[in-house]
Coordinates of C-alpha atoms in Angstrom, one line a residue:
X17 CA 86.2 131.3 105.2
X18 CA 85.5 127.8 104.5
X19 CA 84.0 127.7 101.1
X20 CA 86.9 126.2 99.7
X21 CA 86.3 123.0 101.9
X22 CA 85.3 120.2 99.6
X23 CA 84.9 116.3 99.7
X24 CA 84.9 113.5 97.5
X25 CA 82.0 111.2 96.8
X26 CA 82.1 108.3 99.2
X27 CA 83.9 105.2 97.5
X28 CA 85.2 102.3 99.9
X29 CA 89.0 102.6 100.1
X30 CA 89.3 98.9 99.2
X31 CA 87.2 99.6 96.1
X32 CA 89.5 102.3 95.1
X33 CA 92.6 99.9 95.7
X34 CA 91.0 97.2 93.5
X35 CA 90.1 99.7 90.6
X36 CA 93.5 101.0 90.4
X37 CA 95.2 98.0 90.7
X38 CA 93.1 95.8 88.4
X39 CA 95.0 93.4 86.3
X40 CA 98.4 93.7 88.4
X41 CA 98.2 90.5 90.0
X42 CA 98.5 88.9 86.7
X43 CA 102.1 90.2 86.7
X44 CA 104.9 87.8 87.6
X45 CA 106.0 90.5 90.3
X46 CA 103.9 92.1 92.9
X47 CA 103.4 95.5 91.9
X48 CA 100.1 96.1 93.7
X49 CA 101.5 96.7 97.1
X50 CA 103.5 99.7 95.5
X51 CA 100.6 101.1 94.0
X52 CA 98.3 100.4 97.2
X53 CA 101.1 102.3 99.2
X54 CA 101.2 105.2 97.0
X55 CA 97.2 105.3 97.5
X56 CA 97.5 105.4 101.0
X57 CA 100.0 108.3 101.1
X58 CA 97.7 110.7 99.3
X59 CA 94.3 109.5 100.5
X60 CA 94.9 107.8 103.8
X61 CA 93.0 105.3 105.2
X62 CA 89.4 105.0 106.5
X63 CA 90.8 105.5 110.1
X64 CA 93.5 108.1 109.0
X65 CA 92.3 110.1 105.9
X66 CA 94.6 112.8 104.5
X67 CA 92.9 116.3 104.5
X68 CA 92.4 117.8 101.2
X69 CA 91.1 121.3 100.1
X70 CA 91.4 124.2 98.4
X71 CA 90.9 122.8 94.9
X72 CA 87.3 123.0 94.0
X73 CA 88.0 125.2 90.7
X74 CA 90.6 122.9 89.6
X75 CA 88.3 120.1 90.1
X76 CA 85.8 121.9 87.9
X77 CA 88.0 122.5 85.2
X78 CA 88.9 118.8 84.9
X79 CA 85.4 117.8 85.0
X80 CA 84.7 120.3 82.1
X81 CA 87.5 119.0 80.1
X82 CA 86.3 115.6 80.4
X83 CA 82.7 116.0 80.0
X84 CA 83.1 118.3 76.9
X85 CA 82.5 116.4 73.6
X86 CA 84.6 118.6 71.4
X87 CA 87.4 119.0 73.7
X88 CA 91.2 118.3 73.3
X89 CA 91.7 114.6 73.9
X90 CA 95.0 115.2 75.9
X91 CA 95.5 117.4 79.0
X92 CA 98.9 118.0 80.7
X93 CA 99.0 119.2 84.3
X94 CA 102.5 120.5 84.9
X95 CA 103.5 122.6 87.9
X96 CA 106.3 123.2 90.3
X97 CA 107.2 120.2 92.3
X98 CA 105.1 120.0 95.6
X99 CA 102.2 121.9 94.0
X100 CA 99.9 118.9 94.9
X101 CA 99.3 117.4 91.6
X102 CA 99.2 113.7 92.6
X103 CA 96.5 114.7 95.5
X104 CA 94.3 116.4 92.8
X105 CA 94.5 113.9 90.3
X106 CA 93.9 111.0 92.8
X107 CA 90.5 112.9 94.6
X108 CA 89.5 113.5 91.0
X109 CA 89.7 110.0 89.8
X110 CA 88.0 108.9 93.1
X111 CA 85.0 111.0 92.2
X112 CA 84.9 109.5 88.8
X113 CA 84.7 105.9 89.9
X114 CA 80.7 106.0 90.0
X115 CA 80.5 107.1 86.2
X116 CA 79.3 103.9 84.6
X117 CA 80.4 105.1 81.2
X118 CA 83.9 105.8 81.9
X119 CA 87.0 103.5 82.6
X120 CA 89.7 104.9 84.6
X121 CA 93.3 103.6 84.3
X122 CA 95.4 105.2 87.0
X123 CA 99.2 104.6 87.5
X124 CA 101.7 106.7 89.4
X125 CA 105.2 107.0 88.3
X126 CA 106.9 107.5 91.7
X127 CA 110.7 107.1 92.8
X128 CA 109.4 106.7 96.4
X129 CA 107.3 103.4 95.6
X130 CA 109.5 102.3 93.1
X131 CA 107.3 102.5 90.0
X132 CA 109.4 104.7 87.8
X133 CA 111.3 102.1 86.1
X134 CA 110.3 101.1 82.6
X135 CA 110.2 97.4 83.8
X136 CA 107.6 98.3 86.3
X137 CA 105.8 101.1 84.5
X138 CA 105.0 99.6 81.1
X139 CA 104.0 96.0 82.4
X140 CA 101.8 97.6 85.0
X141 CA 100.0 100.0 82.3
X142 CA 99.6 96.9 79.9
X143 CA 98.1 94.8 82.8
X144 CA 95.6 97.8 83.7
X145 CA 94.4 97.9 80.3
X146 CA 94.1 94.4 79.5
X147 CA 92.0 93.9 82.3
X148 CA 89.8 96.5 80.8
X149 CA 89.7 94.6 77.6
X150 CA 88.9 91.2 79.4
X151 CA 92.2 89.9 78.1
X152 CA 95.4 88.1 79.5
X153 CA 98.4 89.8 80.3
X154 CA 101.7 88.5 78.8
X155 CA 103.3 86.3 81.3
X156 CA 106.8 86.0 80.0
X157 CA 109.0 88.1 82.4
X158 CA 111.7 88.4 79.8
X159 CA 109.5 90.5 77.5
X160 CA 111.7 93.5 76.3
X161 CA 110.6 97.2 77.2
X162 CA 110.0 98.0 73.7
X163 CA 107.5 94.6 73.5
X164 CA 105.7 96.1 76.6
X165 CA 105.7 99.7 75.2
X166 CA 104.3 98.6 71.8
X167 CA 101.3 96.7 73.6
X168 CA 100.6 99.6 75.5
X169 CA 100.1 101.9 72.5
X170 CA 98.2 99.4 70.7
X171 CA 96.0 99.0 73.8
X172 CA 95.0 102.8 74.1
X173 CA 94.1 103.0 70.3
X174 CA 91.3 100.3 70.7
X175 CA 88.0 100.9 72.2
X176 CA 86.8 99.2 75.0
X177 CA 84.6 96.2 74.5
X178 CA 81.9 97.3 76.5
X179 CA 81.6 100.7 74.9
X180 CA 83.0 102.7 77.9
X181 CA 85.4 105.6 77.4
X182 CA 88.9 105.4 78.3
X183 CA 90.4 107.9 80.9
X184 CA 94.5 107.0 81.1
X185 CA 95.9 109.0 84.1
X186 CA 99.7 109.0 84.2
X187 CA 100.9 110.6 87.1
X188 CA 104.5 112.0 87.5
X189 CA 106.2 111.2 84.4
X190 CA 108.8 113.4 85.2
X191 CA 110.1 110.8 87.8
X192 CA 110.9 108.2 85.1
X193 CA 114.1 106.7 85.5
X194 CA 115.3 104.8 82.5
X195 CA 112.4 105.9 80.1
X196 CA 110.9 108.9 78.9
X197 CA 107.3 110.1 77.8
X198 CA 107.7 111.0 74.2
X199 CA 106.1 111.7 71.0
X200 CA 106.5 107.8 70.2
X201 CA 104.1 106.9 73.2
X202 CA 100.6 108.4 72.5
X203 CA 98.6 108.5 69.3
X204 CA 98.8 111.7 67.4
X205 CA 95.4 110.9 66.1
X206 CA 93.6 109.3 69.2
X207 CA 90.4 107.6 68.7
X208 CA 87.3 108.7 69.9
X209 CA 86.6 108.1 73.3
X210 CA 90.4 108.4 74.7
X211 CA 91.4 111.0 77.1
X212 CA 94.7 110.9 78.2
X213 CA 96.0 113.2 81.2
X214 CA 99.7 113.4 82.3
X215 CA 101.1 115.1 85.5
X216 CA 104.9 116.2 85.5
X217 CA 107.1 119.0 87.4
X218 CA 108.7 121.7 85.7
X219 CA 112.2 120.5 85.0
X220 CA 115.3 123.1 85.0
X221 CA 114.9 125.9 82.7
X222 CA 111.3 125.3 82.1
X223 CA 109.4 128.4 82.1
X224 CA 105.8 126.9 81.8
X225 CA 104.1 123.8 80.5
X226 CA 104.9 124.4 76.9
X227 CA 108.3 122.8 77.3
X228 CA 106.6 119.4 78.5
X229 CA 104.3 119.9 75.5
X230 CA 107.1 120.1 73.1
X231 CA 108.7 116.9 74.9
X232 CA 105.4 115.1 74.5
X233 CA 105.1 116.2 70.9
X234 CA 101.7 117.7 72.0
X235 CA 102.0 120.9 70.3
X236 CA 99.3 120.5 67.3
X237 CA 96.5 122.7 67.8
X238 CA 93.5 121.0 69.4
X239 CA 95.6 117.9 70.7
X240 CA 96.3 119.0 74.2
X241 CA 95.6 121.7 76.3
X242 CA 97.2 122.4 80.0
X243 CA 95.9 123.2 83.5
X244 CA 98.1 125.5 85.5
X245 CA 97.9 124.4 89.2
X246 CA 98.1 127.4 91.6
X247 CA 99.4 127.4 94.8
X248 CA 96.6 127.2 97.7
X249 CA 94.5 130.2 98.5
X250 CA 94.1 131.2 102.7
X251 CA 90.7 129.5 102.5
X252 CA 92.3 126.4 101.1
X253 CA 94.6 126.2 104.2
X254 CA 91.8 127.0 106.5
X255 CA 90.1 124.0 104.8
X256 CA 92.8 121.8 105.2
X257 CA 93.0 122.6 109.1
X258 CA 89.3 122.3 109.4
X259 CA 89.3 118.6 108.2
X260 CA 91.9 117.6 110.7
X261 CA 90.9 116.5 114.4
X262 CA 91.2 118.5 117.5
X263 CA 93.0 120.8 118.2
X264 CA 94.1 121.9 114.7
X265 CA 90.6 122.4 113.4
X266 CA 90.4 125.2 115.8
X267 CA 93.0 127.0 114.5
X268 CA 90.9 127.1 111.0
X269 CA 88.9 129.8 112.1
X270 CA 91.9 132.1 113.5
X271 CA 92.7 134.4 110.6
X272 CA 96.2 135.5 111.8
X273 CA 97.3 132.1 112.1
X274 CA 95.8 131.1 108.8
X275 CA 97.6 134.2 107.4
X276 CA 101.1 133.3 108.6
X277 CA 100.8 129.8 107.6
X278 CA 99.8 131.2 104.2
X279 CA 102.9 133.6 104.0
X280 CA 105.3 130.8 105.2
X281 CA 104.0 128.2 103.0
X282 CA 103.2 130.4 99.7
X283 CA 100.3 128.3 99.2
X284 CA 102.7 125.0 98.4
X285 CA 100.6 122.3 99.6
X286 CA 103.9 120.5 100.7
X287 CA 104.8 123.3 103.0
X288 CA 101.3 123.6 104.5
X289 CA 101.6 119.8 105.4
X290 CA 105.1 120.3 106.9
X291 CA 104.0 122.9 109.1
X292 CA 100.8 121.3 110.0
X293 CA 102.7 118.2 111.0
X294 CA 104.8 120.5 113.1
X295 CA 101.7 122.1 114.7
X296 CA 100.1 118.3 115.4
X297 CA 103.2 117.3 117.4
X298 CA 102.6 120.3 119.7
X299 CA 99.2 118.5 120.8
X300 CA 96.6 120.8 122.6
X301 CA 99.6 123.5 123.0
X302 CA 98.7 124.1 119.4
X303 CA 95.5 126.1 120.4
X304 CA 97.7 128.2 122.3
X305 CA 100.0 128.9 119.3
X306 CA 100.3 132.7 118.5
X307 CA 101.3 134.3 115.1
X308 CA 104.1 135.7 116.9
X309 CA 105.9 132.7 116.8
X310 CA 106.2 132.2 113.1
X311 CA 107.2 136.0 112.4
X312 CA 110.9 135.4 112.2
X313 CA 110.7 132.7 109.5
X314 CA 111.4 133.4 106.4
X315 CA 108.6 132.0 103.6
X316 CA 109.3 128.7 101.5
X317 CA 111.5 125.7 101.9
X318 CA 114.4 127.4 102.9
X319 CA 112.9 129.4 105.5
X320 CA 111.4 126.1 106.9
X321 CA 114.9 124.4 106.8
X322 CA 116.6 127.2 108.2
X323 CA 114.4 127.1 111.4
X324 CA 114.6 123.3 111.3
X325 CA 118.5 123.3 111.2
X326 CA 118.4 125.8 113.9
X327 CA 116.4 123.4 116.3
X328 CA 118.6 120.5 115.5
X329 CA 121.8 122.4 116.6
X330 CA 120.4 123.3 119.8
X331 CA 119.4 119.6 120.2
X332 CA 122.5 118.4 119.2
X333 CA 124.7 120.6 121.4
X334 CA 128.3 119.9 121.4
X335 CA 127.9 116.9 118.4
X336 CA 126.2 119.6 116.1
X337 CA 128.9 120.1 113.6
X338 CA 129.6 116.2 113.2
X339 CA 125.6 115.4 113.5
X340 CA 125.0 118.0 111.0
X341 CA 127.7 117.0 108.5
X342 CA 126.5 113.5 108.5
X343 CA 122.9 114.4 107.9
X344 CA 123.8 116.4 105.0
X345 CA 125.6 113.7 103.4
X346 CA 122.7 111.3 103.9
X347 CA 120.2 113.8 102.6
X348 CA 122.3 114.5 99.7
X349 CA 122.4 110.7 98.8
X350 CA 119.0 110.2 98.8
X351 CA 118.3 113.4 96.8
X352 CA 120.8 111.9 94.0
X353 CA 119.0 108.5 94.4
X354 CA 116.8 107.2 91.7
X355 CA 114.9 104.8 94.1
X356 CA 114.9 103.8 97.7
X357 CA 118.2 103.2 99.5
X358 CA 118.8 100.7 102.3
X359 CA 121.0 101.1 105.1
X360 CA 123.8 99.1 103.4
X361 CA 123.3 101.1 100.3
X362 CA 124.1 104.5 102.3
X363 CA 127.0 102.7 103.8
X364 CA 128.2 101.8 100.6
X365 CA 128.1 105.3 99.3
X366 CA 129.1 107.3 102.3
X367 CA 132.6 108.5 102.3
X368 CA 135.2 106.5 104.1
X369 CA 135.9 109.4 106.5
X370 CA 132.7 109.1 107.9
X371 CA 133.0 105.8 109.4
X372 CA 129.6 104.9 110.1
X373 CA 128.2 101.7 111.2
X374 CA 124.6 100.4 110.9
X375 CA 123.6 101.4 114.5
X376 CA 125.1 104.9 114.3
X377 CA 123.4 105.5 110.8
X378 CA 120.0 104.9 112.5
X379 CA 120.7 107.6 115.3
X380 CA 121.5 110.0 112.2
X381 CA 118.3 109.1 110.5
X382 CA 115.9 109.5 113.4
X383 CA 115.9 113.5 113.1
X384 CA 115.3 112.9 109.4
X385 CA 111.9 111.1 110.0
X386 CA 109.8 113.9 108.9
X387 CA 111.2 114.3 105.7
X388 CA 112.6 110.7 105.1
X389 CA 110.3 107.6 105.0
X390 CA 111.3 103.8 105.1
X391 CA 113.0 101.6 107.7
X392 CA 116.2 100.8 105.6
X393 CA 115.3 97.1 105.5
X394 CA 112.0 96.3 104.4
X395 CA 111.6 99.5 102.6
X396 CA 114.6 101.5 101.6
X397 CA 115.0 105.4 102.8
X398 CA 113.4 107.8 100.3
X399 CA 112.2 111.2 100.7
X400 CA 108.5 111.7 102.0
X401 CA 108.2 113.9 98.7
X402 CA 110.1 114.4 95.5
X403 CA 109.9 118.1 96.2
X404 CA 112.3 117.6 98.9
X405 CA 114.8 115.6 96.7
X406 CA 114.5 118.3 94.3
X407 CA 115.1 120.8 96.8
X408 CA 118.3 119.4 98.5
X409 CA 119.7 118.6 95.2
X410 CA 118.9 121.4 92.9
X411 CA 118.7 124.3 95.3
X412 CA 121.3 123.7 98.0
X413 CA 123.9 122.2 96.0
X414 CA 126.3 123.5 93.6
X415 CA 127.0 122.0 90.1
X416 CA 130.3 120.4 91.4
X417 CA 128.7 119.1 94.5
X418 CA 125.8 117.7 92.3
X419 CA 128.3 115.9 90.1
X420 CA 130.3 114.7 93.4
X421 CA 127.0 113.1 94.5
X422 CA 126.4 111.6 91.0
X423 CA 129.9 110.3 91.0
X424 CA 129.4 108.4 94.3
X425 CA 126.6 106.4 92.6
X426 CA 128.6 105.8 89.4
X427 CA 131.7 104.6 91.4
X428 CA 129.5 102.1 93.5
X429 CA 128.3 100.8 90.3
X430 CA 131.6 100.4 88.5
X431 CA 132.9 98.5 91.6
X432 CA 129.8 96.3 92.0
X433 CA 130.0 95.2 88.4
X434 CA 133.9 94.5 88.4
X435 CA 133.4 92.5 91.6
X436 CA 130.3 90.4 90.1
X437 CA 132.4 89.6 87.0
X438 CA 135.4 88.8 88.9
X439 CA 133.4 86.5 91.5
X440 CA 134.5 88.4 94.3
X441 CA 131.1 89.5 95.1
X442 CA 128.3 86.5 95.3
X443 CA 125.1 87.9 93.0
X444 CA 122.7 87.4 95.8
X445 CA 125.1 90.1 97.9
X446 CA 124.7 92.5 95.3
X447 CA 123.0 95.7 96.3
X448 CA 119.2 95.5 94.6
X449 CA 119.4 99.3 94.3
X450 CA 122.7 99.5 92.0
X451 CA 121.6 96.4 90.1
X452 CA 118.4 98.1 89.1
X453 CA 119.5 101.8 88.7
X454 CA 123.2 101.8 87.9
X455 CA 122.2 101.7 83.9
X456 CA 119.9 104.6 84.4
X457 CA 122.5 106.7 86.6
X458 CA 124.9 105.9 83.5
X459 CA 122.4 107.3 81.1
X460 CA 121.8 110.4 83.3
X461 CA 125.5 110.9 83.5
X462 CA 125.6 110.7 79.9
X463 CA 128.0 108.1 80.1
X464 CA 129.8 107.0 76.8
X465 CA 129.4 103.7 75.2
X466 CA 131.8 101.4 76.9
X467 CA 130.6 102.1 80.1
X468 CA 127.3 101.0 79.2
X469 CA 128.5 98.0 77.2
X470 CA 130.1 96.8 80.3
X471 CA 126.8 95.8 81.7
X472 CA 126.5 93.4 79.0
X473 CA 128.5 90.5 81.1
X474 CA 127.7 87.3 82.7
X475 CA 128.3 88.8 86.3
X476 CA 125.9 91.7 85.7
X477 CA 123.5 89.1 84.3
X478 CA 123.6 87.0 87.4
X479 CA 123.2 90.0 89.6
X480 CA 119.9 90.7 87.7
X481 CA 118.8 87.1 87.8
X482 CA 118.6 87.2 91.9
X483 CA 116.1 89.8 91.6
X484 CA 112.8 87.9 91.3
X485 CA 114.3 86.2 88.1
X486 CA 114.2 89.5 86.6
X487 CA 116.0 88.7 83.0
X488 CA 114.0 91.4 81.6
X489 CA 115.8 94.0 83.5
X490 CA 119.1 92.8 82.2
X491 CA 117.5 92.7 78.8
X492 CA 116.8 96.4 79.5
X493 CA 120.4 97.1 80.3
X494 CA 121.5 94.8 77.2
X495 CA 119.0 97.3 75.1
X496 CA 120.5 100.4 76.7
X497 CA 123.7 99.4 75.8
X498 CA 123.1 98.5 72.2
X499 CA 121.3 102.1 71.7
X500 CA 124.7 103.7 72.7
X501 CA 127.1 101.4 70.5
X502 CA 124.6 102.0 67.7
X503 CA 124.7 105.8 68.2
X504 CA 128.5 105.7 68.3
X505 CA 128.3 103.5 65.1
X506 CA 126.1 105.9 63.3
X507 CA 128.2 108.9 64.3
X508 CA 131.2 107.2 62.9
X509 CA 129.6 106.5 59.6
X510 CA 128.6 110.1 59.3
X511 CA 132.2 111.1 59.9
X512 CA 133.6 108.3 57.3
X513 CA 135.2 106.3 60.0
X514 CA 134.8 102.5 60.7
X515 CA 132.5 101.2 63.1
X516 CA 134.0 101.0 66.5
X517 CA 131.4 98.8 68.2
X518 CA 129.9 96.7 65.5
X519 CA 131.2 93.6 67.5
X520 CA 129.6 95.0 70.6
X521 CA 126.1 95.3 68.7
X522 CA 126.3 91.6 67.7
X523 CA 127.1 90.7 71.1
X524 CA 123.8 92.4 72.6
X525 CA 122.0 90.7 69.7
X526 CA 123.3 87.2 70.8
X527 CA 122.7 88.0 74.5
X528 CA 119.1 88.8 73.7
X529 CA 118.6 85.5 71.8
X530 CA 120.3 83.3 74.3
X531 CA 118.3 84.5 77.2
X532 CA 115.1 84.1 75.5
X533 CA 115.8 80.6 74.3
X534 CA 116.9 79.4 77.4
X535 CA 113.9 80.6 79.5
X536 CA 111.3 80.0 77.4
X537 CA 110.6 76.3 78.0
X538 CA 111.1 75.8 82.0
X539 CA 108.6 73.4 83.2
X540 CA 106.5 74.4 86.4
X541 CA 108.0 71.2 88.4
X542 CA 111.6 72.1 87.3
X543 CA 110.7 75.6 88.7
X544 CA 109.9 74.0 92.1
X545 CA 112.8 71.8 92.1
X546 CA 115.2 74.7 91.5
X547 CA 113.9 76.2 94.8
X548 CA 114.1 72.8 96.7
X549 CA 117.8 72.5 95.6
X550 CA 118.4 76.1 96.4
X551 CA 119.3 76.9 92.8
X552 CA 116.6 79.9 92.7
X553 CA 115.2 81.5 95.9
X554 CA 111.7 81.1 97.0
X555 CA 110.9 84.6 95.6
X556 CA 112.3 83.4 92.3
X557 CA 110.3 80.3 92.4
X558 CA 106.9 82.1 93.4
X559 CA 107.7 84.8 90.3
X560 CA 108.2 82.0 88.0
X561 CA 105.1 79.8 89.2
X562 CA 102.9 83.0 88.8
X563 CA 103.6 82.7 85.1
X564 CA 101.6 79.5 84.8
X565 CA 98.4 80.4 83.0
X566 CA 96.5 77.3 84.0
X567 CA 94.9 78.0 87.3
X568 CA 94.9 74.2 88.5
X569 CA 98.6 73.5 88.1
X570 CA 99.5 76.8 89.5
X571 CA 97.7 76.3 92.7
X572 CA 99.1 72.8 92.8
X573 CA 102.6 74.1 92.4
X574 CA 102.1 77.0 94.9
X575 CA 100.7 74.8 97.6
X576 CA 104.3 72.6 96.9
X577 CA 106.4 75.9 97.3
X578 CA 104.8 77.2 100.3
X579 CA 106.9 75.1 102.9
X580 CA 110.1 76.7 101.4
X581 CA 108.7 80.3 102.1
X582 CA 110.0 80.5 105.7
X583 CA 110.1 84.4 105.8
X584 CA 108.2 87.4 104.2
X585 CA 109.5 87.8 100.6
X586 CA 112.2 90.6 100.1
X587 CA 110.3 93.9 99.3
X588 CA 113.1 95.3 97.1
X589 CA 112.5 92.7 94.2

């Protein structure tokens, strides 16, 4: 029954964190905590480990691919959402850490943990690779995304100075918000010693992994292979139960219970975890659980949520219609989001007829705690797994309903932009979410050039500036607006028309030059004075002082800044 049980080599959790965040501390913004939180979600902690089982054959296939000399240099792990790609890759990487001839660079692209923006992913990847080369990462926060991408592609072409082979693991590329992994990102002729493995969920209309191979430009024979991740078998589900503490470990030997869990979950690791969480809440009563208790439930997420809604309606009693409608709206908004949403964000997006207050919102979110993580203040609300977002957005909503959800974000972004430019909204009061993701929402909605060019404004720049001195973010929006104007101008040339956005292209260029010239020569002492006089927030000052390459002056300025940091720095910057 338990031949699928497996354990990984013992590697201290802090060692794992240190290895997979090596170099990230050199960046102006703290991305270490985001990656650490991701690792904790999938690996657990020494006191609360996350069970993992049923993947011995998959681990063996990964090891064979890595150890075979004449193998394809690239690997694609593509599967439906919720199949367990991240858990598998992390456990495999954990096993590899003791190999002295191999350097592992791992990075998760995650909506939940806010690592899916280009301004986070590419600086982080460069920092990881630069640390392996023993080199300093660029410290200018205004470096454009294209510069970081260029540095990334150059680093993966270079052999490591200590002679080790490099394994790059980029997990979850389908969650990228304002960039995409394409043929320009990885070398067509990779150097010896380089191995790259990507994971991605199938997108709409994808029949198999070949669609992602085409997107990546990995179709040349001998360049890449794919690994298909199948659902867990019954033995895999039993191994998960066996790794849990009393009383669920006792259920692992009950074939009828394991069979019912297999039927309901269809071997989907996410559903296995949801049902296991349900059983865990029963405490010792789980031992008395009978398969008959599960017979009436349909398999899959649809069956799970049918039962969940039924249970909630009984709990809500007379309030059920209104509570269910509000919960559904909140779930739809979270499904349409490209990152975590705060309480204020949800209230800004919710329809006026809901008339929700912050306290009432908490009441509506409590029943969703199993599927939604965060507190809405220090950590925004987000689905505990991207599969859940995909289910509520793609499987439960019609095309018209999805468009309505997207339009809420677009309207909110347009209103925020207008208020910033008209100075009716102070930049520090603008939602960090909409500042960071409005441009990505516009691109997802395939907005026309004028909507994107509206981002090239002083009000929008000031909104970005309050987010950890993130001029790089504003420059990213300038670049996406520039690309839109360029596309329209090229189409006009092809059609024999005059260029409608030539002046806008020049405006984008001048914006880039102006920002880079203003911020390149700020002294450390002036950075501190900006905080003292409330021109900058302590978070902006900290980010700026971290740019100082000389350790002694940096330490001195940090000591001087400390009295002005009266509370924890915001987690949304």
